[in-house]
Coordinates of C-alpha atoms and ligand atoms in Angstrom, one line a residue:
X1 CA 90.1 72.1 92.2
X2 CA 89.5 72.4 96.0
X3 CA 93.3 71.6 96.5
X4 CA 94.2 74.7 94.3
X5 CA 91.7 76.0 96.5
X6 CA 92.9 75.4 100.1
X7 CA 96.7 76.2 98.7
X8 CA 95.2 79.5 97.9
X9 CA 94.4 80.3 101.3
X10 CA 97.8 79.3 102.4
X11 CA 98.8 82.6 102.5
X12 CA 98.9 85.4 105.4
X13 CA 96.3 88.1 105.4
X14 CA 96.8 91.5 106.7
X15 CA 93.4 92.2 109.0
X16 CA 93.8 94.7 111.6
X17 CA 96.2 97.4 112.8
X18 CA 97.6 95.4 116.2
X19 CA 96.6 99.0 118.1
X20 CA 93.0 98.1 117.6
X21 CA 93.1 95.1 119.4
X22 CA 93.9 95.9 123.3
X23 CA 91.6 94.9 126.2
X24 CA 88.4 94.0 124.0
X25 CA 88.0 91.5 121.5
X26 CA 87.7 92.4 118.0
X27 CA 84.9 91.3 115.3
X28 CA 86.6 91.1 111.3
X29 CA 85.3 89.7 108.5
X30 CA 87.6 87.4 106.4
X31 CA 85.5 86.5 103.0
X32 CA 82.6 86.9 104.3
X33 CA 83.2 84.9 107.4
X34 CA 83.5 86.4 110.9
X35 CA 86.9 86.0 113.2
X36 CA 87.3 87.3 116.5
X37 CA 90.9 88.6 117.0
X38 CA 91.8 88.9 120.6
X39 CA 95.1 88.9 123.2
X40 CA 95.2 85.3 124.2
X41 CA 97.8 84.1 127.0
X42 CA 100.1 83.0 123.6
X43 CA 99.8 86.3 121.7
X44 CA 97.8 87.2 118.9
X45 CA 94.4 84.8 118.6
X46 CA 92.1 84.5 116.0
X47 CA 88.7 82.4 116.1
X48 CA 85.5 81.9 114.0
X49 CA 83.4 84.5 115.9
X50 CA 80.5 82.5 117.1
X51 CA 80.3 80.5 120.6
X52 CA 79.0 77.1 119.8
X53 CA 76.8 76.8 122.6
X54 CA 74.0 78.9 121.2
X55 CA 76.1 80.7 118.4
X56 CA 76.2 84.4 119.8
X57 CA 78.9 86.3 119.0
X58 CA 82.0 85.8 121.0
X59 CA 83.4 89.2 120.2
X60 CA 80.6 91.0 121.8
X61 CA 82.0 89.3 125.3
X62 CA 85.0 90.3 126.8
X63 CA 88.6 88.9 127.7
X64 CA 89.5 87.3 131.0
X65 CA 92.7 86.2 131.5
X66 CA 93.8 85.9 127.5
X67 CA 90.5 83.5 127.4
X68 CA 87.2 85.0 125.1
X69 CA 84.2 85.0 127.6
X70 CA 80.4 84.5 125.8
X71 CA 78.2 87.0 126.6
X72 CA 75.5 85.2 127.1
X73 CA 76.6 81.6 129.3
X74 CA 80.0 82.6 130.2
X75 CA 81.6 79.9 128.3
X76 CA 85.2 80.4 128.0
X77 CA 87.6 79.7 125.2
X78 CA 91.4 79.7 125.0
X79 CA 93.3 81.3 122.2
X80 CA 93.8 77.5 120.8
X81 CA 89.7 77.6 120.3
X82 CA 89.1 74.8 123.6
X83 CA 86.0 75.6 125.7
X84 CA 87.9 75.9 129.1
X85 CA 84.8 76.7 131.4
X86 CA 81.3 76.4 131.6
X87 CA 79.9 78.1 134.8
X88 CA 77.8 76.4 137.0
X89 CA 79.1 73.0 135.6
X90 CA 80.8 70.4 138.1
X91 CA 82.2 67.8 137.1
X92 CA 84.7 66.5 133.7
X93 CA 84.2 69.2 131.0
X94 CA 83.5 68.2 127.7
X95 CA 85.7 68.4 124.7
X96 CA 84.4 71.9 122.9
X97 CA 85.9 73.9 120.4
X98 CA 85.5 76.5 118.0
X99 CA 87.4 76.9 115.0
X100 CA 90.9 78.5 115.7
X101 CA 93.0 80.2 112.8
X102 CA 96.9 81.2 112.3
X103 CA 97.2 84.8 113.5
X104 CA 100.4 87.0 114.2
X105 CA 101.5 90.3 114.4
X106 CA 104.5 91.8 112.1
X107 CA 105.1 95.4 112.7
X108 CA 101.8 96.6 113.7
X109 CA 99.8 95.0 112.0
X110 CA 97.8 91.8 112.6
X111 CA 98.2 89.0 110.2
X112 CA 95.5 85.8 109.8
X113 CA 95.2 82.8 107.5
X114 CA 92.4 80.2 106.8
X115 CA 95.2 77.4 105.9
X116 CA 98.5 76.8 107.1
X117 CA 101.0 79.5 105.6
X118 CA 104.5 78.9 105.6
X119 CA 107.0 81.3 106.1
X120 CA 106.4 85.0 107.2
X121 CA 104.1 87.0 105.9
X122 CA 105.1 90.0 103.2
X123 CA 105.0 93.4 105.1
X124 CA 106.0 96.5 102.9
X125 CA 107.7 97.6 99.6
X126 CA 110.6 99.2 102.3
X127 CA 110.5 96.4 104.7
X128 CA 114.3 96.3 106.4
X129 CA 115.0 99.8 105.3
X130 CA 115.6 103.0 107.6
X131 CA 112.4 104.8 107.4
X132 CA 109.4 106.2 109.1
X133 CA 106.4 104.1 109.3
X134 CA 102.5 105.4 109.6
X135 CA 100.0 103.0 109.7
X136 CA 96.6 103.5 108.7
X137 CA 93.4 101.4 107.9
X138 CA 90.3 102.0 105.8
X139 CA 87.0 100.8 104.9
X140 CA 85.3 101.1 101.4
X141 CA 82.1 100.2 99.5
X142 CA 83.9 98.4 96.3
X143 CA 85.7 95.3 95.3
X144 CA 88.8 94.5 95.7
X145 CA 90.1 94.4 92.3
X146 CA 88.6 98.0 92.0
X147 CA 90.5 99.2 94.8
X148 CA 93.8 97.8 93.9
X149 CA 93.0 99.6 90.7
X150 CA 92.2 102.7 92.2
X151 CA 95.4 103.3 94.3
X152 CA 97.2 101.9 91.2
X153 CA 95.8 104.1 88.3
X154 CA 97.4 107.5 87.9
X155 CA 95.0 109.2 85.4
X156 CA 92.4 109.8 87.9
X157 CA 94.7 111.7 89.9
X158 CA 94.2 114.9 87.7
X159 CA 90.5 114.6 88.3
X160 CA 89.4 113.0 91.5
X161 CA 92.6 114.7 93.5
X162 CA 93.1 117.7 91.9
X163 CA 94.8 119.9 93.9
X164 CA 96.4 117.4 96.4
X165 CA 98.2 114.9 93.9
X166 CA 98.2 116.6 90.7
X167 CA 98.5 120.6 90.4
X168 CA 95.1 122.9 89.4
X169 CA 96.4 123.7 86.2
X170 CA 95.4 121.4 83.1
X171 CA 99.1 120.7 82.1
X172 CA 100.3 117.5 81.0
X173 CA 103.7 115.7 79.8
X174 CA 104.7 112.6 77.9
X175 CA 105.5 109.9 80.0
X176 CA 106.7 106.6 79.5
X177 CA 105.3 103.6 81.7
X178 CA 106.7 100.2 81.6
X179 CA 105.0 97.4 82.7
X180 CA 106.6 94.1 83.7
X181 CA 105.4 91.0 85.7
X182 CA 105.7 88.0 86.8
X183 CA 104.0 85.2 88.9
X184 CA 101.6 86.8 91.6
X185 CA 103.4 90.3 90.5
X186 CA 103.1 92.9 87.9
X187 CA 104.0 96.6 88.0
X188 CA 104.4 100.1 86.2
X189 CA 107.0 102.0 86.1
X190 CA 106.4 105.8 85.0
X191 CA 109.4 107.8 83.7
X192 CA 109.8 111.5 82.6
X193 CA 107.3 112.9 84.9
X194 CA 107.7 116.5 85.8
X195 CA 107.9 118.5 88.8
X196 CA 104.4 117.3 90.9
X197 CA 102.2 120.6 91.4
X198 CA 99.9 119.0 93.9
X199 CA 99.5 119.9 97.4
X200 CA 101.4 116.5 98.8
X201 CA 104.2 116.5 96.5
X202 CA 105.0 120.1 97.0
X203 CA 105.0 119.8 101.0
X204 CA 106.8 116.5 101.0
X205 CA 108.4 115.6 97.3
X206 CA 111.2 117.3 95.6
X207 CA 112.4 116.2 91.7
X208 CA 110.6 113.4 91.0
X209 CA 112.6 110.7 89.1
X210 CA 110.1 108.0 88.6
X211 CA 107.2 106.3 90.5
X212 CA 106.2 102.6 90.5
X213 CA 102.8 100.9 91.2
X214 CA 102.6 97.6 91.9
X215 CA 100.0 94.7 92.8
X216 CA 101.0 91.6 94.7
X217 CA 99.1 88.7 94.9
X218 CA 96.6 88.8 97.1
X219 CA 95.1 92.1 97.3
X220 CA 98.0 93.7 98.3
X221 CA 98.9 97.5 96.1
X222 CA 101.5 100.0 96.7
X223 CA 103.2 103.2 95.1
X224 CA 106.7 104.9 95.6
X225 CA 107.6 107.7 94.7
X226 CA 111.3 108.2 94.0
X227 CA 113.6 111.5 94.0
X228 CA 117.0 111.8 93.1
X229 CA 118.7 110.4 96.4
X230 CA 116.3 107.2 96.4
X231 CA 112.4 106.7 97.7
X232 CA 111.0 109.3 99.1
X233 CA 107.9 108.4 99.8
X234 CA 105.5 104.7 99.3
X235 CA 102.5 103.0 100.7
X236 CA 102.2 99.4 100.7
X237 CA 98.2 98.5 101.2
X238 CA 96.8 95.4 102.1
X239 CA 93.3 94.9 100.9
X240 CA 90.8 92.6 101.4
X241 CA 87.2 91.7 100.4
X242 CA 85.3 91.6 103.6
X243 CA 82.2 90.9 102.3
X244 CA 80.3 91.4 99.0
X245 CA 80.2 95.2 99.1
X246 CA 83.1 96.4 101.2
X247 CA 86.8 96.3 101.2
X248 CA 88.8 96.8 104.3
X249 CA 92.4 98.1 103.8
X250 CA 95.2 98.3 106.2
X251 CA 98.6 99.8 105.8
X252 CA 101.5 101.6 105.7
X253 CA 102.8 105.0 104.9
X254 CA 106.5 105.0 104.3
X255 CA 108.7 108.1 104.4
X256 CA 112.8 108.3 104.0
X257 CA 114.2 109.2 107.3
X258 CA 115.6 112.3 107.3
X259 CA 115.8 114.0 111.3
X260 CA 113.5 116.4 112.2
X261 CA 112.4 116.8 108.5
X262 CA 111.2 113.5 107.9
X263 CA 109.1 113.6 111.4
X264 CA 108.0 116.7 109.9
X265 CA 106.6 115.1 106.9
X266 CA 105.6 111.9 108.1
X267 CA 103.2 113.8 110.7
X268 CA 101.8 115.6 107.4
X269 CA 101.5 112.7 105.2
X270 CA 98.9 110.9 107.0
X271 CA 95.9 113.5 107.2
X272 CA 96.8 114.3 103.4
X273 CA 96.3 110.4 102.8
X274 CA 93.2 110.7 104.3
X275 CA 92.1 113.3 102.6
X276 CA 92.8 111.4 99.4
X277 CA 91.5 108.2 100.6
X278 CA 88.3 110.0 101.3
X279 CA 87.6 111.2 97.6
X280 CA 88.8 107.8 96.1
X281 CA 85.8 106.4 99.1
X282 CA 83.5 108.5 97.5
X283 CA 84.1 108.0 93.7
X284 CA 84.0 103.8 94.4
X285 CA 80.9 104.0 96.4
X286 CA 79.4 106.1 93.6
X287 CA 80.5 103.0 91.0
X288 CA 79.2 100.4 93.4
X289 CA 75.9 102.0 93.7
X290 CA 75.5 102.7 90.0
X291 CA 76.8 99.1 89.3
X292 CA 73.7 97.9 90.4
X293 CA 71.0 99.0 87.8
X294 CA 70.3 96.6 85.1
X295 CA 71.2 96.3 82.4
X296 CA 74.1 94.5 83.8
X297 CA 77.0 96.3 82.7
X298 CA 80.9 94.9 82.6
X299 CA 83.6 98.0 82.6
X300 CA 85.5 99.3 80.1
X301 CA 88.6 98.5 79.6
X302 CA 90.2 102.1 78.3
X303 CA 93.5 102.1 76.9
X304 CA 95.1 103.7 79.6
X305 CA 93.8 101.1 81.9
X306 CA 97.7 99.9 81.9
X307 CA 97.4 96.8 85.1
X308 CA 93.6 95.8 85.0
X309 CA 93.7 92.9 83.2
X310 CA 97.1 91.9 85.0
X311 CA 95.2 92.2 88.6
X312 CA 92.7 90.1 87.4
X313 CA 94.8 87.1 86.6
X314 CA 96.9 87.1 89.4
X315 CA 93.4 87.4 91.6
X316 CA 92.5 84.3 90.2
X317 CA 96.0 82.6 90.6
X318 CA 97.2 83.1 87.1
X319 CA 100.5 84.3 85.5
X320 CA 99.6 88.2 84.2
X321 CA 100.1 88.9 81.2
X322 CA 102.9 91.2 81.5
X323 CA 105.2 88.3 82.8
X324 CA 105.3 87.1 79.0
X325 CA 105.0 90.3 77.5
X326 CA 106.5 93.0 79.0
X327 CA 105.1 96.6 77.3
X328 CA 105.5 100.5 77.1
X329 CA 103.6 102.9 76.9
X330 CA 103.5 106.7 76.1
X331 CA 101.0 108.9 77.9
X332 CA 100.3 112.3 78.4
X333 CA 100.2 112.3 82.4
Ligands
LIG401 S1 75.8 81.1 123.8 FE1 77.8 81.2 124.4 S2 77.8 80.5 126.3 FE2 75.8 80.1 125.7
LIG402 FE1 93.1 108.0 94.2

């Protein structure tokens, strides 16, 4: 069991947008424990955020030459986690240290692990591809598997983003929606959409042929959106419980190159997102809120609630269901 477990953590986590971390030091929290993320002499450092001396923490201190300072005794630690100095101390300095964890950046964005991952870590649905990047991070009051669902479910769209993702009007067509899997995996596939009304498609979408949403194991979700000449536009998210209550998200916003044009639209796309983000902030904080009044309540599973249960088994390490079972369905989107 606590082999399965440590494997588990053998994996890269996406934490922090590297722009975030320049001259000061960096508090996160990585299930529930705190990491300080800082510019060590080596590169990227990451540290369990608490000086052992008297167990402030380290990232309210500052950096001095690519070693984290205490703020309160001016021990010094290098990016390796050794206690370097202790001022006011002659003589042979003992052996401290504090607990050091993988970290690099890829892209941007800062990547950390509580094990020993091989290999590099998974970036974006376009990775190697010619296109315009935005990154962008955000914080919400929810669970992960909520959020994954969230950015994944399309039926809300008509509701919570009227106006910006779907049109104003009421209209609806068939659609077909595949969903396949496989291990850490699973996806839909919608088909037969028509001509997006919303504000975001019609300033930065033409036809729209299909659009995909996808989990990856761990937390990680992420829609494209796909015209006749290929994607148009995706985000890739990278989720993560930071503790009980909130979720903090970093990503990227992906957009086909296209000149001038697709500078054009990539400048656009991000306050959009964030308007979009905001209202899916504010229906998941509503949830989280509610969740707590008793009588204990577990969700509904509707039956347009297409990846739910698939999320949940690859959360917990399972094969989803899809990967045996592949299905289709028709809605009215
Ligand atoms: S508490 Fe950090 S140096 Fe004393
Ligand atoms: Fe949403």
């Amino acid at each position: 069991m606590s082999e399965r477990r440590d494997r588990a953590k053998d994996h890269w986590q996406a934490v922090a947008l590297s722009a975030d971390i320049a001259k000061r030091p960096k508090r996160i929290l990585l299930d529930g424990s705190p990491l300080v993320l800082f510019r060590s002499a080596q590169g990227i450092a990451a540290l369990f955020d608490r000086c052992p001396h008297r167990l402030v923490e380290l990232s309210t201190g500052k950096v001095v030459g690519g070693e984290i300072e205490c703020p309160y005794h001016g021990w010094r630690y290098d990016g390796e986690g050794r206690c370097t100095a202790i001022p006011g101390h002659v003589g042979a300095m003992p052996h401290y240290r504090v607990r050091r964890y993988a970290a690099i950046e890829r892209d941007g964005i800062v990547f950390v692990s509580s094990g020993t991952p091989q290999g590099e870590p998974y970036l974006h649905c376009m990775q190697g591809k010619d296109i315009i990047v935005r990154r962008v991070r955000s914080s919400t009051q929810s669970t992960v598997i909520d959020v994954a669902e969230n950015i994944l479910d399309a039926t809300h769209t008509h509701f919570t983003h009227k106006g910006l993702l779907r049109g104003l009007t009421s209209k609806r067509h068939l659609v077909r929606v595949e969903v396949t899997g496989g291990e850490g995996w699973v996806e839909a596939r919608y088909t037969g959409e028509d001509r997006q009304q919303g504000l975001i498609s019609r300033l930065l979408e033409g036809e729209r042929t299909k659009t995909i949403g996808r989990f990856r194991h761990p937390g990680i979700a992420e829609l494209e959106y796909w015209g006749k000449d290929g994607l148009v536009l995706a985000t890739t998210f990278h989720l993560r419980q930071a503790d009980d209550r909130t979720v903090e998200g970093v990503g990227w916003l992906i957009g086909r190159r296209q000149g001038l044009l697709g500078e054009l639209k990539a400048l656009a796309f991000k306050p959009l997102f964030t308007i979009a983000l905001h209202q899916d902030r504010r229906v998941l904080k509503s949830a989280s809120d509610n969740a707590r009044f008793a009588p204990q309540a577990l969700p509904v599973i509707g039956p347009l609630d297409f990846l739910r249960c698939d999320i949940a088994a690859i959360m917990e390490g399972k094969m989803p269901p899809a990967a045996d079972e592949p299905r289709v369905h028709q809605i009215e989107l």
